[in-house]
mmCIF file of C-alpha atoms in Angstrom:
data_model
loop_
_atom_site.group_PDB
_atom_site.id
_atom_site.type_symbol
_atom_site.label_atom_id
_atom_site.label_comp_id
_atom_site.label_asym_id
_atom_site.label_seq_id
_atom_site.Cartn_x
_atom_site.Cartn_y
_atom_site.Cartn_z
ATOM 1 C CA MET A 806 229.099 41.990 140.409
ATOM 2 C CA MET A 807 228.846 45.786 140.311
ATOM 3 C CA ARG A 808 226.614 47.093 137.555
ATOM 4 C CA PRO A 809 227.998 49.755 135.199
ATOM 5 C CA ALA A 810 226.883 53.299 135.884
ATOM 6 C CA TYR A 811 225.793 53.953 132.302
ATOM 7 C CA SER A 812 222.207 53.026 131.457
ATOM 8 C CA PRO A 813 221.414 52.022 127.853
ATOM 9 C CA LYS A 814 217.842 53.332 128.198
ATOM 10 C CA GLU A 815 216.330 56.603 129.306
ATOM 11 C CA LEU A 816 215.193 56.829 132.921
ATOM 12 C CA VAL A 817 212.084 58.566 134.191
ATOM 13 C CA THR A 818 213.028 61.650 136.200
ATOM 14 C CA PRO A 819 210.826 62.813 139.108
ATOM 15 C CA GLU A 820 208.940 65.937 138.048
ATOM 16 C CA ASN A 821 208.387 67.092 141.626
ATOM 17 C CA TRP A 822 208.511 65.805 145.175
ATOM 18 C CA GLN A 823 204.913 64.594 145.008
ATOM 19 C CA THR A 824 205.851 61.950 142.413
ATOM 20 C CA LEU A 825 207.969 60.188 145.071
ATOM 21 C CA PRO A 826 206.397 58.067 147.816
ATOM 22 C CA TYR A 827 205.577 60.356 150.748
ATOM 23 C CA GLY A 828 207.301 63.134 148.853
ATOM 24 C CA ASP A 829 206.166 65.997 151.100
ATOM 25 C CA TRP A 830 207.591 64.271 154.175
ATOM 26 C CA LEU A 831 210.785 63.402 152.285
ATOM 27 C CA GLN A 832 211.213 66.999 151.135
ATOM 28 C CA GLN A 833 210.852 68.198 154.714
ATOM 29 C CA GLN A 834 213.496 65.767 155.959
ATOM 30 C CA VAL A 835 216.015 66.675 153.254
ATOM 31 C CA GLY A 836 215.381 70.405 153.638
ATOM 32 C CA ALA A 837 215.917 70.252 157.401
ATOM 33 C CA SER A 838 219.288 68.525 156.954
ATOM 34 C CA LEU A 839 220.392 71.041 154.324
ATOM 35 C CA ASN A 840 219.507 73.969 156.587
ATOM 36 C CA ASP A 841 222.491 73.061 158.764
ATOM 37 C CA TRP A 842 224.815 73.496 155.778
ATOM 38 C CA TRP A 843 223.476 76.567 154.006
ATOM 39 C CA PRO A 844 225.085 79.120 156.381
ATOM 40 C CA LYS A 845 228.474 77.522 155.577
ATOM 41 C CA ILE A 846 228.175 77.982 151.794
ATOM 42 C CA PHE A 847 229.621 81.212 150.387
ATOM 43 C CA GLY A 848 230.222 82.711 146.973
ATOM 44 C CA TYR A 849 228.432 84.569 144.197
ATOM 45 C CA HIS A 850 226.485 81.864 142.347
ATOM 46 C CA LEU A 851 224.574 78.824 143.640
ATOM 47 C CA LEU A 852 223.391 76.306 141.044
ATOM 48 C CA LYS A 853 220.399 74.100 141.915
ATOM 49 C CA LEU A 854 220.209 71.164 139.502
ATOM 50 C CA GLY A 855 216.962 69.384 138.737
ATOM 51 C CA ASN A 856 213.332 69.947 139.625
ATOM 52 C CA LEU A 857 213.681 68.648 143.170
ATOM 53 C CA SER A 858 216.604 70.956 143.976
ATOM 54 C CA SER A 859 214.658 73.935 142.664
ATOM 55 C CA GLU A 860 211.781 73.230 145.051
ATOM 56 C CA LEU A 861 213.996 73.140 148.147
ATOM 57 C CA ALA A 862 214.098 76.257 150.301
ATOM 58 C CA THR A 863 217.590 77.801 150.329
ATOM 59 C CA GLY A 864 216.846 81.084 152.072
ATOM 60 C CA LEU A 865 219.460 80.384 154.766
ATOM 61 C CA CYS A 866 222.223 80.313 152.146
ATOM 62 C CA PRO A 867 224.088 83.648 152.007
ATOM 63 C CA VAL A 868 224.734 83.266 148.260
ATOM 64 C CA ALA A 869 222.614 85.984 146.669
ATOM 65 C CA HIS A 870 222.418 84.709 143.087
ATOM 66 C CA GLN A 871 220.698 81.305 143.029
ATOM 67 C CA ILE A 872 220.029 79.575 139.716
ATOM 68 C CA ASN A 873 217.354 76.920 139.151
ATOM 69 C CA LEU A 874 218.192 74.698 136.192
ATOM 70 C CA ALA A 875 216.219 71.743 134.874
ATOM 71 C CA PRO A 876 215.003 70.495 131.484
ATOM 72 C CA GLU A 877 211.609 72.087 132.203
ATOM 73 C CA SER A 878 212.543 74.780 134.709
ATOM 74 C CA GLU A 879 210.791 78.154 134.789
ATOM 75 C CA GLN A 880 214.135 79.956 135.174
ATOM 76 C CA ILE A 881 216.715 78.184 132.962
ATOM 77 C CA GLN A 882 215.901 75.186 130.793
ATOM 78 C CA ALA A 883 218.863 73.033 129.765
ATOM 79 C CA LYS A 884 220.127 69.479 129.788
ATOM 80 C CA LEU A 885 222.025 68.560 132.913
ATOM 81 C CA GLU A 886 224.909 67.092 130.928
ATOM 82 C CA ALA A 887 225.320 70.344 128.910
ATOM 83 C CA LEU A 888 225.260 73.203 131.395
ATOM 84 C CA PRO A 889 225.113 76.660 129.703
ATOM 85 C CA PHE A 890 227.813 78.195 131.902
ATOM 86 C CA LYS A 891 231.461 79.050 131.513
ATOM 87 C CA SER A 892 234.074 76.840 133.079
ATOM 88 C CA ALA A 893 234.897 77.711 136.702
ATOM 89 C CA SER A 894 231.975 80.118 137.071
ATOM 90 C CA ILE A 895 229.821 78.493 139.800
ATOM 91 C CA ASP A 896 230.691 78.649 143.505
ATOM 92 C CA ALA A 897 228.346 75.928 144.813
ATOM 93 C CA CYS A 898 226.069 73.299 143.311
ATOM 94 C CA LEU A 899 223.154 71.346 144.771
ATOM 95 C CA SER A 900 222.190 68.090 143.053
ATOM 96 C CA THR A 901 219.160 66.322 144.535
ATOM 97 C CA PHE A 902 218.376 62.824 143.229
ATOM 98 C CA CYS A 903 219.926 63.589 139.837
ATOM 99 C CA LEU A 904 222.536 60.835 139.548
ATOM 100 C CA GLU A 905 219.961 58.090 140.134
ATOM 101 C CA PHE A 906 217.808 59.071 137.176
ATOM 102 C CA HIS A 907 220.455 60.231 134.722
ATOM 103 C CA ARG A 908 221.505 57.995 131.864
ATOM 104 C CA ASP A 909 225.218 58.721 132.336
ATOM 105 C CA PRO A 910 225.995 59.910 135.890
ATOM 106 C CA HIS A 911 229.714 60.090 135.116
ATOM 107 C CA SER A 912 229.147 62.715 132.420
ATOM 108 C CA LEU A 913 226.888 64.651 134.771
ATOM 109 C CA LEU A 914 229.559 64.779 137.471
ATOM 110 C CA ARG A 915 232.204 65.835 134.938
ATOM 111 C CA GLU A 916 229.957 68.657 133.723
ATOM 112 C CA ILE A 917 229.363 69.840 137.280
ATOM 113 C CA ASP A 918 233.106 69.695 137.877
ATOM 114 C CA ARG A 919 233.688 71.819 134.774
ATOM 115 C CA VAL A 920 231.537 74.730 135.936
ATOM 116 C CA LEU A 921 232.626 74.675 139.597
ATOM 117 C CA ILE A 922 235.444 76.934 140.710
ATOM 118 C CA SER A 923 238.467 75.670 142.596
ATOM 119 C CA GLY A 924 237.377 75.344 146.198
ATOM 120 C CA GLY A 925 233.709 75.208 145.183
ATOM 121 C CA ARG A 926 231.247 73.114 147.155
ATOM 122 C CA LEU A 927 229.213 70.253 145.728
ATOM 123 C CA ILE A 928 226.199 68.990 147.687
ATOM 124 C CA LEU A 929 224.836 65.631 146.563
ATOM 125 C CA VAL A 930 221.577 64.136 147.838
ATOM 126 C CA GLY A 931 220.709 60.611 146.755
ATOM 127 C CA PHE A 932 218.997 57.363 147.679
ATOM 128 C CA ASN A 933 220.986 54.734 149.557
ATOM 129 C CA PRO A 934 220.259 51.169 148.369
ATOM 130 C CA LEU A 935 221.967 49.713 151.480
ATOM 131 C CA SER A 936 219.056 50.660 153.710
ATOM 132 C CA SER A 937 215.452 49.765 154.385
ATOM 133 C CA LEU A 938 214.710 51.413 151.043
ATOM 134 C CA GLY A 939 216.400 48.456 149.351
ATOM 135 C CA MET A 940 213.628 46.164 150.565
ATOM 136 C CA GLY A 941 211.450 47.678 147.850
ATOM 137 C CA TYR A 942 213.321 45.592 145.275
ATOM 138 C CA LEU A 943 211.771 42.445 146.800
ATOM 139 C CA TRP A 944 208.499 43.306 145.060
ATOM 140 C CA PRO A 945 208.834 43.195 141.239
ATOM 141 C CA ALA A 946 206.008 45.714 140.868
ATOM 142 C CA ASN A 947 208.209 48.373 142.510
ATOM 143 C CA HIS A 948 210.838 48.081 139.776
ATOM 144 C CA LYS A 949 208.672 50.359 137.627
ATOM 145 C CA ARG A 950 207.926 52.825 140.419
ATOM 146 C CA LEU A 951 209.934 55.753 141.711
ATOM 147 C CA PRO A 952 212.496 55.689 143.221
ATOM 148 C CA TRP A 953 213.207 51.988 142.553
ATOM 149 C CA SER A 954 212.937 52.517 138.797
ATOM 150 C CA GLY A 955 216.167 54.516 138.930
ATOM 151 C CA ARG A 956 219.726 53.308 139.397
ATOM 152 C CA LEU A 957 220.624 53.657 143.067
ATOM 153 C CA PHE A 958 224.316 53.946 143.979
ATOM 154 C CA THR A 959 225.864 53.469 147.396
ATOM 155 C CA PRO A 960 227.474 56.481 149.114
ATOM 156 C CA ALA A 961 230.847 54.698 149.012
ATOM 157 C CA ARG A 962 230.646 54.419 145.227
ATOM 158 C CA ILE A 963 229.775 58.100 144.918
ATOM 159 C CA GLN A 964 232.774 58.954 147.086
ATOM 160 C CA ASP A 965 235.028 56.935 144.778
ATOM 161 C CA TRP A 966 233.792 58.929 141.792
ATOM 162 C CA LEU A 967 234.437 62.182 143.619
ATOM 163 C CA GLY A 968 237.929 61.027 144.540
ATOM 164 C CA VAL A 969 238.747 60.356 140.885
ATOM 165 C CA LEU A 970 237.669 63.903 140.027
ATOM 166 C CA GLY A 971 239.858 65.326 142.790
ATOM 167 C CA TYR A 972 237.260 66.203 145.412
ATOM 168 C CA ARG A 973 237.640 66.098 149.169
ATOM 169 C CA VAL A 974 234.573 64.871 151.039
ATOM 170 C CA LEU A 975 233.892 67.249 153.909
ATOM 171 C CA ALA A 976 230.897 65.433 155.375
ATOM 172 C CA LYS A 977 228.648 62.454 154.767
ATOM 173 C CA GLU A 978 225.482 61.644 156.632
ATOM 174 C CA CYS A 979 222.492 59.376 156.165
ATOM 175 C CA LEU A 980 218.963 60.363 157.063
ATOM 176 C CA CYS A 981 215.423 59.049 156.777
ATOM 177 C CA GLN A 982 215.580 55.576 158.337
ATOM 178 C CA HIS A 983 212.416 54.816 156.414
ATOM 179 C CA GLY A 984 211.842 52.484 153.465
ATOM 180 C CA LEU A 985 209.112 54.615 151.822
ATOM 181 C CA LEU A 986 206.953 51.471 151.752
ATOM 182 C CA TRP A 987 204.568 52.541 154.489
ATOM 183 C CA ALA A 988 203.475 55.743 156.217
ATOM 184 C CA PRO A 989 206.303 57.569 158.023
ATOM 185 C CA THR A 990 204.260 57.637 161.226
ATOM 186 C CA ARG A 991 204.284 53.841 161.480
ATOM 187 C CA PHE A 992 207.070 52.118 163.406
ATOM 188 C CA ALA A 993 208.397 55.453 164.644
ATOM 189 C CA SER A 994 210.190 53.806 167.561
ATOM 190 C CA VAL A 995 211.902 51.338 165.223
ATOM 191 C CA GLN A 996 213.094 54.166 162.991
ATOM 192 C CA GLN A 997 214.507 56.036 165.985
ATOM 193 C CA SER A 998 216.312 52.914 167.170
ATOM 194 C CA MET A 999 217.854 52.409 163.723
ATOM 195 C CA LYS A 1000 218.976 56.032 163.710
ATOM 196 C CA ASP A 1001 220.722 55.570 167.064
ATOM 197 C CA VAL A 1002 222.229 52.130 166.433
ATOM 198 C CA MET A 1003 222.853 52.160 162.645
ATOM 199 C CA PRO A 1004 222.988 55.789 161.487
ATOM 200 C CA GLY A 1005 224.771 54.834 158.263
ATOM 201 C CA LEU A 1006 221.802 52.846 156.959
ATOM 202 C CA GLY A 1007 219.538 55.800 156.241
ATOM 203 C CA SER A 1008 217.528 55.708 153.023
ATOM 204 C CA VAL A 1009 218.912 59.085 151.877
ATOM 205 C CA TYR A 1010 222.548 60.180 151.907
ATOM 206 C CA LEU A 1011 223.917 63.708 151.979
ATOM 207 C CA ILE A 1012 227.480 64.292 150.777
ATOM 208 C CA VAL A 1013 229.252 67.655 150.897
ATOM 209 C CA ALA A 1014 232.507 67.807 148.904
ATOM 210 C CA GLU A 1015 235.061 70.468 148.010
ATOM 211 C CA LYS A 1016 236.734 70.726 144.618
ATOM 212 C CA LEU A 1017 240.528 70.632 144.791
ATOM 213 C CA ASP A 1018 242.799 71.511 141.877
ATOM 214 C CA SER A 1019 246.324 70.164 141.563
ATOM 215 C CA PRO A 1020 249.025 72.884 141.376
ATOM 216 C CA LEU A 1021 250.273 73.877 137.934
ATOM 217 C CA THR A 1022 253.769 74.869 139.151
ATOM 218 C CA PRO A 1023 256.256 72.399 137.625
ATOM 219 C CA VAL A 1024 258.384 70.435 140.051
ATOM 220 C CA ARG A 1025 262.044 71.380 139.753
ATOM 221 C CA GLN A 1026 264.413 68.554 138.963
ATOM 222 C CA LYS A 1027 266.488 67.750 142.028
ATOM 223 C CA TRP A 1028 269.383 66.153 140.168
ATOM 224 C CA LYS A 1029 271.129 66.507 136.851
ATOM 225 C CA ILE A 1030 274.080 64.895 135.098
ATOM 226 C CA ARG A 1031 277.220 66.986 135.421
ATOM 227 C CA ARG A 1032 278.757 65.602 132.241
ATOM 228 C CA PRO A 1033 277.495 63.228 129.566
ATOM 229 C CA LEU A 1034 277.997 59.565 130.233
ATOM 230 C CA VAL A 1035 278.913 58.814 126.591
ATOM 231 C CA VAL A 1036 281.340 61.118 124.787
ATOM 232 C CA ARG A 1037 280.759 61.339 121.056
ATOM 233 C CA PRO A 1038 284.095 61.300 119.162
ATOM 234 C CA PHE A 1039 285.040 64.095 116.816
ATOM 235 C CA PRO A 1040 284.576 63.348 113.109
ATOM 236 C CA GLU A 1041 288.335 63.600 112.407
ATOM 237 C CA LEU A 1042 289.246 61.142 115.168
ATOM 238 C CA ALA A 1043 286.505 58.795 114.101
ATOM 239 C CA GLY A 1044 287.942 58.716 110.553
ATOM 240 C CA ARG A 1045 291.465 57.950 111.809
ATOM 241 C CA ASP A 1046 290.186 55.144 114.019
ATOM 242 C CA SER A 1047 288.393 53.534 111.099
ATOM 243 C CA GLN A 1048 291.508 53.689 108.892
ATOM 244 C CA SER A 1049 293.744 52.165 111.561
ATOM 245 C CA ALA A 1050 291.221 49.431 112.174
ATOM 246 C CA ALA A 1051 291.194 48.595 108.438
ATOM 247 C CA ARG A 1052 294.993 48.286 108.365
ATOM 248 C CA GLN A 1053 295.052 45.925 111.327
ATOM 249 C CA ARG A 1054 292.499 43.555 109.884
ATOM 250 C CA ASP A 1055 293.526 40.035 109.080
ATOM 251 C CA PRO A 1056 294.867 39.650 105.511
ATOM 252 C CA GLN A 1057 292.425 36.797 104.954
ATOM 253 C CA ASP A 1058 289.523 39.244 105.397
ATOM 254 C CA ARG A 1059 290.779 41.417 102.557
#
């Protein structure tokens, strides 16, 4: 049975990449994958949500104004579910491991959707439980450690949420065929084989989506009734019909 997305308790959010297992290596892998996308992102404002997004290098992105936002950010401090921006004011948004550690990921996605312009790009980076990373749940001690202490969602479930909000997924890829349970240098040949044979089972997913708005132009009615189906009688004729009907009634009814 699929668990609900809402968490009744607060979740511990990673303060930086070093709080994750092999965080420096993980940051390098994610940053290298994002470098292929930054030249394709255009606009005036790029919003980087969370501490991990703020620490990623985005120098290849042509967007000049880049905003770092997190509850304890040095640039803008705010809650992720209450972004201090006008509606339709952000051209692109990067969210790195935010949905997994947010109490209500649905509200977070709706808030991101509110501030994004029509045609804006949303880049989501998250952990994939359907990978070697999921083996960490076999040890109960890991349930209190990052990233297993968060709520990991499959890429397919994230795509369903984006579809409800009216987004078109432009690309989806999985990277890091590594369970974060041992050093990345171990079993390098096995990781390469998994990347070649099962590329969709990477421990980290990267989804790039575009916001689409439905047109506001009303659809013109293609048909209409030429004349009413029921003709309402005039008051005078209706009175005459009632009098004649009373005269023709059976005498026994009088």
